[in-house]
Short mmCIF file of C-alpha atoms in Angstrom, two decimals:
data_model
loop_
_atom_site.label_atom_id
_atom_site.label_comp_id
_atom_site.label_asym_id
_atom_site.label_seq_id
_atom_site.Cartn_x
_atom_site.Cartn_y
_atom_site.Cartn_z
CA MET A 1 8.83 93.59 -37.35
CA ALA A 2 11.29 96.08 -38.65
CA GLY A 3 9.81 98.60 -41.04
CA ARG A 4 6.22 97.93 -40.00
CA THR A 5 4.23 100.74 -38.48
CA PRO A 6 2.01 99.92 -35.52
CA GLU A 7 -1.68 99.56 -36.36
CA THR A 8 -4.09 101.91 -34.77
CA ARG A 9 -7.20 100.63 -33.00
CA ARG A 10 -9.38 101.96 -35.80
CA GLU A 11 -7.40 100.08 -38.49
CA ARG A 12 -7.74 96.79 -36.61
CA ARG A 13 -11.51 97.25 -36.18
CA SER A 14 -12.08 98.08 -39.86
CA LEU A 15 -10.14 95.08 -41.20
CA PRO A 16 -12.99 92.59 -40.54
CA ASP A 17 -15.37 94.98 -42.34
CA LEU A 18 -13.10 95.02 -45.39
CA ILE A 19 -12.71 91.24 -45.39
CA ASP A 20 -16.47 90.79 -44.99
CA TRP A 21 -17.15 93.17 -47.88
CA ALA A 22 -14.55 91.51 -50.14
CA GLU A 23 -15.89 88.00 -49.45
CA ASN A 24 -19.39 89.08 -50.54
CA LEU A 25 -18.30 91.09 -53.59
CA PRO A 26 -18.44 88.29 -56.24
CA GLU A 27 -21.99 87.34 -55.24
CA ALA A 28 -23.05 90.98 -55.17
CA LEU A 29 -21.74 91.59 -58.67
CA THR A 30 -23.60 88.60 -60.11
CA SER A 31 -26.82 89.12 -58.14
CA ALA A 32 -29.85 90.83 -59.62
CA ASN A 33 -30.52 92.29 -56.19
CA TRP A 34 -27.36 94.45 -56.06
CA PRO A 35 -26.96 94.93 -52.31
CA THR A 36 -24.60 97.69 -51.25
CA PRO A 37 -21.48 96.86 -49.22
CA THR A 38 -23.16 98.42 -46.18
CA SER A 39 -26.29 96.32 -46.52
CA MET A 40 -24.24 93.16 -47.01
CA ARG A 41 -22.57 93.71 -43.65
CA ALA A 42 -25.70 94.84 -41.88
CA MET A 43 -28.17 92.20 -43.03
CA ARG A 44 -26.84 88.91 -44.28
CA VAL A 45 -29.43 86.75 -46.00
CA GLU A 46 -29.77 83.29 -47.42
CA GLU A 47 -32.49 82.32 -49.85
CA PHE A 48 -33.58 78.94 -51.16
CA LEU A 49 -36.52 76.95 -52.54
CA GLU A 50 -37.79 74.15 -50.32
CA ASP A 51 -41.01 72.09 -50.50
CA GLY A 52 -42.75 74.51 -52.86
CA LYS A 53 -41.76 77.57 -50.82
CA PHE A 54 -39.28 80.38 -51.35
CA VAL A 55 -37.53 80.90 -48.02
CA VAL A 56 -35.43 83.91 -47.03
CA ARG A 57 -33.55 83.96 -43.75
CA ALA A 58 -31.96 87.20 -42.55
CA GLU A 59 -29.55 87.66 -39.64
CA LEU A 60 -31.02 90.45 -37.49
CA PRO A 61 -29.74 89.87 -33.96
CA GLY A 62 -30.90 92.06 -31.12
CA MET A 63 -33.94 93.40 -32.93
CA ASP A 64 -37.47 93.78 -31.62
CA PRO A 65 -39.58 92.37 -34.48
CA GLU A 66 -42.65 94.46 -33.60
CA ARG A 67 -40.69 97.72 -33.48
CA ASP A 68 -37.53 97.31 -35.59
CA ILE A 69 -38.43 95.04 -38.53
CA ASN A 70 -40.77 95.62 -41.47
CA VAL A 71 -41.41 93.10 -44.26
CA GLU A 72 -43.24 94.10 -47.44
CA VAL A 73 -44.02 92.53 -50.79
CA ASP A 74 -44.27 94.94 -53.69
CA ASN A 75 -44.60 94.07 -57.36
CA GLY A 76 -42.54 90.88 -57.30
CA MET A 77 -40.01 92.12 -54.76
CA LEU A 78 -39.59 91.12 -51.11
CA VAL A 79 -38.40 94.10 -49.08
CA ILE A 80 -36.91 93.64 -45.60
CA HIS A 81 -36.35 96.85 -43.68
CA SER A 82 -34.82 97.11 -40.21
CA GLU A 83 -33.62 99.87 -37.96
CA ARG A 84 -31.24 99.63 -35.02
CA ARG A 85 -31.33 102.65 -32.74
CA GLU A 86 -28.17 103.66 -30.94
CA GLU A 87 -28.29 103.67 -27.17
CA LYS A 88 -26.31 106.57 -25.76
CA HIS A 89 -23.84 105.85 -22.96
CA GLU A 90 -21.64 108.34 -21.17
CA ARG A 91 -18.55 106.16 -21.50
CA GLY A 92 -17.60 103.09 -23.39
CA HIS A 93 -17.01 101.75 -26.86
CA SER A 94 -19.39 100.06 -29.30
CA GLU A 95 -18.75 98.19 -32.54
CA PHE A 96 -22.46 97.62 -33.16
CA ARG A 97 -23.84 98.95 -36.43
CA TYR A 98 -26.69 101.40 -36.03
CA GLY A 99 -28.99 102.84 -38.61
CA THR A 100 -31.52 101.77 -41.20
CA PHE A 101 -30.89 98.73 -43.35
CA THR A 102 -32.92 97.51 -46.33
CA ARG A 103 -32.63 94.45 -48.57
CA ARG A 104 -34.69 93.89 -51.72
CA LEU A 105 -34.97 90.40 -53.13
CA ALA A 106 -36.69 89.38 -56.36
CA LEU A 107 -39.39 86.79 -55.79
CA PRO A 108 -39.30 83.75 -58.05
CA GLU A 109 -41.84 83.25 -60.81
CA GLY A 110 -45.06 81.81 -59.41
CA ALA A 111 -44.66 83.34 -55.93
CA ASP A 112 -48.00 83.88 -54.17
CA GLU A 113 -47.57 87.38 -52.74
CA SER A 114 -50.87 87.14 -50.83
CA LYS A 115 -49.59 84.29 -48.63
CA VAL A 116 -46.25 85.63 -47.38
CA SER A 117 -45.47 84.82 -43.75
CA ALA A 118 -42.63 85.93 -41.49
CA ARG A 119 -41.35 84.85 -38.09
CA TYR A 120 -38.45 85.96 -35.92
CA THR A 121 -36.62 83.46 -33.71
CA ASP A 122 -33.26 83.79 -31.96
CA GLY A 123 -32.10 86.74 -34.09
CA ILE A 124 -33.12 85.18 -37.42
CA LEU A 125 -35.99 86.53 -39.51
CA GLU A 126 -37.49 83.83 -41.73
CA VAL A 127 -39.84 84.85 -44.54
CA THR A 128 -41.72 82.15 -46.44
CA VAL A 129 -43.51 82.62 -49.76
CA PRO A 130 -45.47 79.78 -51.37
CA VAL A 131 -44.47 79.18 -54.99
CA SER A 132 -46.71 77.56 -57.58
CA GLU A 133 -45.07 74.86 -59.64
CA LYS A 134 -47.45 75.52 -62.54
CA ARG A 135 -46.03 77.55 -65.36
CA ALA A 136 -47.91 78.78 -68.38
CA GLU A 137 -47.13 76.59 -71.35
CA ALA A 138 -45.42 78.18 -74.30
CA ARG A 139 -47.74 78.87 -77.18
CA ALA A 140 -47.38 80.28 -80.66
CA VAL A 141 -48.75 83.77 -81.24
CA PRO A 142 -49.95 84.41 -84.78
CA VAL A 143 -48.65 87.54 -86.46
CA GLN A 144 -51.20 89.45 -88.53
CA ARG A 145 -50.28 91.43 -91.58
CA THR A 146 -51.55 95.01 -91.57
CA GLY A 147 -51.69 97.74 -94.17
#
């Protein structure tokens, strides 16, 4: 190991954060939701369509769903908001992430915003939104001459 400087504790702890951020970068750049690097680390999500439902699952371990998690639907967007409060200890070390984290996800066309449901089990928040298969058929719109 000649020529290599010893890593500090802080450098070793931040390396997984950098790897995590880099792995999610291509998806973030092509996503309409544009999560920030901080939100990607703090709240990982998966979304899929299954049996006429749009399903979003978010990793939120150690949260109290009644106190720490808020789910809203606003104008075609699903908003998941969580807050982890830091517990103060006289001594020790923590690598937990504390703070407020928000993810906004565009709902698919046909989503029924009035029937959104959410449940929290074993650190996973699952939000389900029914989606109508019916789409309005394309139709010609006549153009009127004026003036």
